[in-house]
């Protein structure tokens, strides 16, 4: 008996649907059918020509499966054969999708196949099925989604793209709206080209459909899904157009910036026009209102993506009470940047991480097909610039930037997907760049053939207007009318801009920063009340040294808690870990929130913090500080993925949106901050001067020479001190727990915010002399300078130092019995507190020599900075290692030798 005879009576449409389910999730279907499909796949792959096997399967059923294979081919590879490149032929891929490659023949074209039900069109002829497949997968939109592993997502995509053959069906009003936005985009660019010839503006020409596309995305987000706020991180290209035509920045202000007028605020340096940000609210026809934020950004374009994500997460946490459906992050990339910059991968990996997820991000790539002057074939090895999306199994839509309706249709889909699945999704907007990298470049030097085609190519507005006119949707006069009206508006704004004598940089997120005032150097040197009663600190200490009821910790963890209790209540000798936790705990009671992130921050790289404990039985994470019933704030602390650049940018953005949260990023070792140097350069040390942005981010960089080699010794203090200017950041290197406690509290108790970089200890975390009493935490305050305690009349040499090296010199002095050398600690390196330093120097009337002592090499550490800034004495000498290329020796023996040589210099 024919073992496949039961198939003759089976409905082929049912089989097709079942096979589709099997392809997505084999374990989800009935076992006998699963066995049949496994055998079919095996036969299809290896034995299709075997007459015995082939003859056993009914021909009609076998053909249905071949059609299913064809459909699957289009779903999987159709994006490779789309009409998405507006200015040149696409690369050729094989095998192509011709039906013959799937075992079908011309005779089958008129045969009706039930497999058409997969496409939602019912049983259709093969030619009709192919027609639909081409319309869905191979027109102006190419879709990559078949690598998704969630069956619900796959089903959603197959249903969504089947709708209207993945084409929009816009009414007259929608078409006029798209044309209006296109008109604004193109007319604005041509106006600038006429008025400001050759000036950089990073025109969106070649990708003008970005403007109606983003407009539609924001409108849908507000009107259909109730999104209250959008945060847009954006590269240069199209930024000015976005500011004017989406964010409604007053055009006269932009024209003033083109004129190069000075800024009205004399305390800042400002920035170029295509770096500036903006915040405003926009009302929609349905009565919805959306707050829109375009984040300021530097020329390191992808950095802004991390900052934008941090802003979004902060608002989710603080404004929307954890509801990520109320805020939408959109990142606009360049094709060369998203493919070439590693931070794109770091940010992609944040998608589902507890400390960084934002409920999905819409990534839009303005694909110029060229990076600066580099052809895309020289810029990446991947097929698409968006292939980083596959890392997180995020879908991608490749769209022809000349097809305005396709772009808007794609935007509607990605908004719908993000709101439903809360995952990242990418749009590859494939267009071109009308001019060079900027309007002063000559692109034909490197891309002669491409730019020959571009010079003859109509822009998206012309293409869409001609399409609408040809269809009888609008009259030619309508296009002329809206073009002239917008030109007149631009001319009026241009005229008004001439009356202005200065430019003004708009505040970003001003509503967040109400009550905080930008302050200057003198304010940074004012003392701040950081006291907190000893009784309250003891109560906090009790909380963080007690296992909560119902939990059981491992024995080592219990010993840590017992040690905390002993330090506070028996010895009154508090080490670094307990002081740091008390700083956080006191701020929480006062209503501040605390966020800490970085590699291994929950426990602390050097096992000192232990902010999170694990229940031995349930493995539950227990945040002891949050068990305090007196808290008005909340501590969140997250071990980050192995990223510095992306995570520091994220936390900087978080701090930008939450000035009442103590936001901390900690490097595993101080020198790991090297990997995030762009964030330090472009944001942390310069954003206030460029964009009037305050930020209270705290950066903790473990630092100290302890024989751990060149990469685990130095936090590269010299680099940060070189960037200190006027009043931009605070740099500190505390030598005792109480000072660190007061420094952290001071950061939040001020009515202004400045970034704080702290070089934190390693060995001092458990140094027997690096301890303080509870009273020293409860009373006093942060000491920028700590004087010595020896008799000043005996001192002939004053040695200034910082951090851990003080204790090394103190031990050496005690061993030598020297009372003529005073050791003065400079705890705050920038800004130097001149009055306090001078007062300390005045205490030593018999001092004849003044020395800056450091354990770092002479060309590193703080010596170069002190040589420039420490002008309180006639001559400042130095005791340090010699000039070196590497920060420290790799040999412990050589380390000890060099370290001793510096100590010998200090004591002659």
mmCIF file of N, CA, C and O in Angstrom, residues 66-76 102 115-116 118-119 129 133 137:
data_model
loop_
_atom_site.group_PDB
_atom_site.id
_atom_site.type_symbol
_atom_site.label_atom_id
_atom_site.label_comp_id
_atom_site.label_asym_id
_atom_site.label_seq_id
_atom_site.Cartn_x
_atom_site.Cartn_y
_atom_site.Cartn_z
ATOM 1 N N UNK A 66 6.531 22.688 -3.558
ATOM 2 C CA UNK A 66 7.465 23.477 -4.362
ATOM 3 C C UNK A 66 7.057 24.950 -4.377
ATOM 4 O O UNK A 66 7.901 25.854 -4.336
ATOM 5 N N UNK A 67 5.762 25.196 -4.424
ATOM 6 C CA UNK A 67 5.273 26.585 -4.373
ATOM 7 C C UNK A 67 5.551 27.182 -2.999
ATOM 8 O O UNK A 67 5.915 28.362 -2.886
ATOM 9 N N UNK A 68 5.375 26.356 -1.967
ATOM 10 C CA UNK A 68 5.710 26.839 -0.612
ATOM 11 C C UNK A 68 7.187 27.206 -0.534
ATOM 12 O O UNK A 68 7.573 28.226 0.051
ATOM 13 N N UNK A 69 8.037 26.388 -1.146
ATOM 14 C CA UNK A 69 9.465 26.710 -1.194
ATOM 15 C C UNK A 69 9.696 28.039 -1.913
ATOM 16 O O UNK A 69 10.544 28.845 -1.516
ATOM 17 N N UNK A 70 8.960 28.263 -2.982
ATOM 18 C CA UNK A 70 9.072 29.510 -3.728
ATOM 19 C C UNK A 70 8.681 30.692 -2.847
ATOM 20 O O UNK A 70 9.390 31.714 -2.800
ATOM 21 N N UNK A 71 7.566 30.539 -2.146
ATOM 22 C CA UNK A 71 7.121 31.603 -1.234
ATOM 23 C C UNK A 71 8.174 31.855 -0.166
ATOM 24 O O UNK A 71 8.525 33.002 0.143
ATOM 25 N N UNK A 72 8.684 30.777 0.393
ATOM 26 C CA UNK A 72 9.722 30.905 1.411
ATOM 27 C C UNK A 72 10.969 31.587 0.834
ATOM 28 O O UNK A 72 11.638 32.376 1.516
ATOM 29 N N UNK A 73 11.279 31.311 -0.420
ATOM 30 C CA UNK A 73 12.423 31.960 -1.073
ATOM 31 C C UNK A 73 12.244 33.464 -1.147
ATOM 32 O O UNK A 73 13.183 34.231 -0.876
ATOM 33 N N UNK A 74 11.054 33.897 -1.509
ATOM 34 C CA UNK A 74 10.782 35.339 -1.555
ATOM 35 C C UNK A 74 10.815 35.955 -0.160
ATOM 36 O O UNK A 74 11.335 37.065 0.037
ATOM 37 N N UNK A 75 10.247 35.259 0.813
ATOM 38 C CA UNK A 75 10.236 35.788 2.174
ATOM 39 C C UNK A 75 11.647 35.921 2.739
ATOM 40 O O UNK A 75 11.956 36.866 3.469
ATOM 41 N N UNK A 76 12.492 34.967 2.376
ATOM 42 C CA UNK A 76 13.840 34.934 2.924
ATOM 43 C C UNK A 76 14.820 35.803 2.153
ATOM 44 O O UNK A 76 15.650 36.501 2.742
ATOM 45 N N UNK A 102 12.952 26.532 -8.456
ATOM 46 C CA UNK A 102 12.254 25.837 -7.380
ATOM 47 C C UNK A 102 11.562 24.562 -7.890
ATOM 48 O O UNK A 102 10.673 24.023 -7.243
ATOM 49 N N UNK A 115 -1.407 27.003 -1.892
ATOM 50 C CA UNK A 115 -0.344 27.679 -1.142
ATOM 51 C C UNK A 115 -0.530 29.190 -1.134
ATOM 52 O O UNK A 115 0.028 29.900 -0.278
ATOM 53 N N UNK A 116 -1.341 29.699 -2.065
ATOM 54 C CA UNK A 116 -1.619 31.137 -2.059
ATOM 55 C C UNK A 116 -2.271 31.611 -0.785
ATOM 56 O O UNK A 116 -2.237 32.803 -0.461
ATOM 57 N N UNK A 118 -1.210 31.193 2.090
ATOM 58 C CA UNK A 118 -0.149 31.707 2.959
ATOM 59 C C UNK A 118 -0.027 33.222 2.808
ATOM 60 O O UNK A 118 0.275 33.946 3.753
ATOM 61 N N UNK A 119 -0.295 33.710 1.595
ATOM 62 C CA UNK A 119 -0.193 35.140 1.314
ATOM 63 C C UNK A 119 -1.502 35.872 1.583
ATOM 64 O O UNK A 119 -1.597 37.075 1.345
ATOM 65 N N UNK A 129 0.369 34.135 -7.897
ATOM 66 C CA UNK A 129 1.149 34.062 -6.651
ATOM 67 C C UNK A 129 2.480 34.786 -6.821
ATOM 68 O O UNK A 129 2.903 35.559 -5.956
ATOM 69 N N UNK A 133 3.980 37.986 -4.811
ATOM 70 C CA UNK A 133 5.276 37.905 -4.126
ATOM 71 C C UNK A 133 6.199 39.047 -4.539
ATOM 72 O O UNK A 133 6.877 39.657 -3.707
ATOM 73 N N UNK A 137 7.555 41.701 -1.803
ATOM 74 C CA UNK A 137 8.946 41.589 -1.370
ATOM 75 C C UNK A 137 9.971 42.225 -2.299
ATOM 76 O O UNK A 137 11.132 42.379 -1.908
#
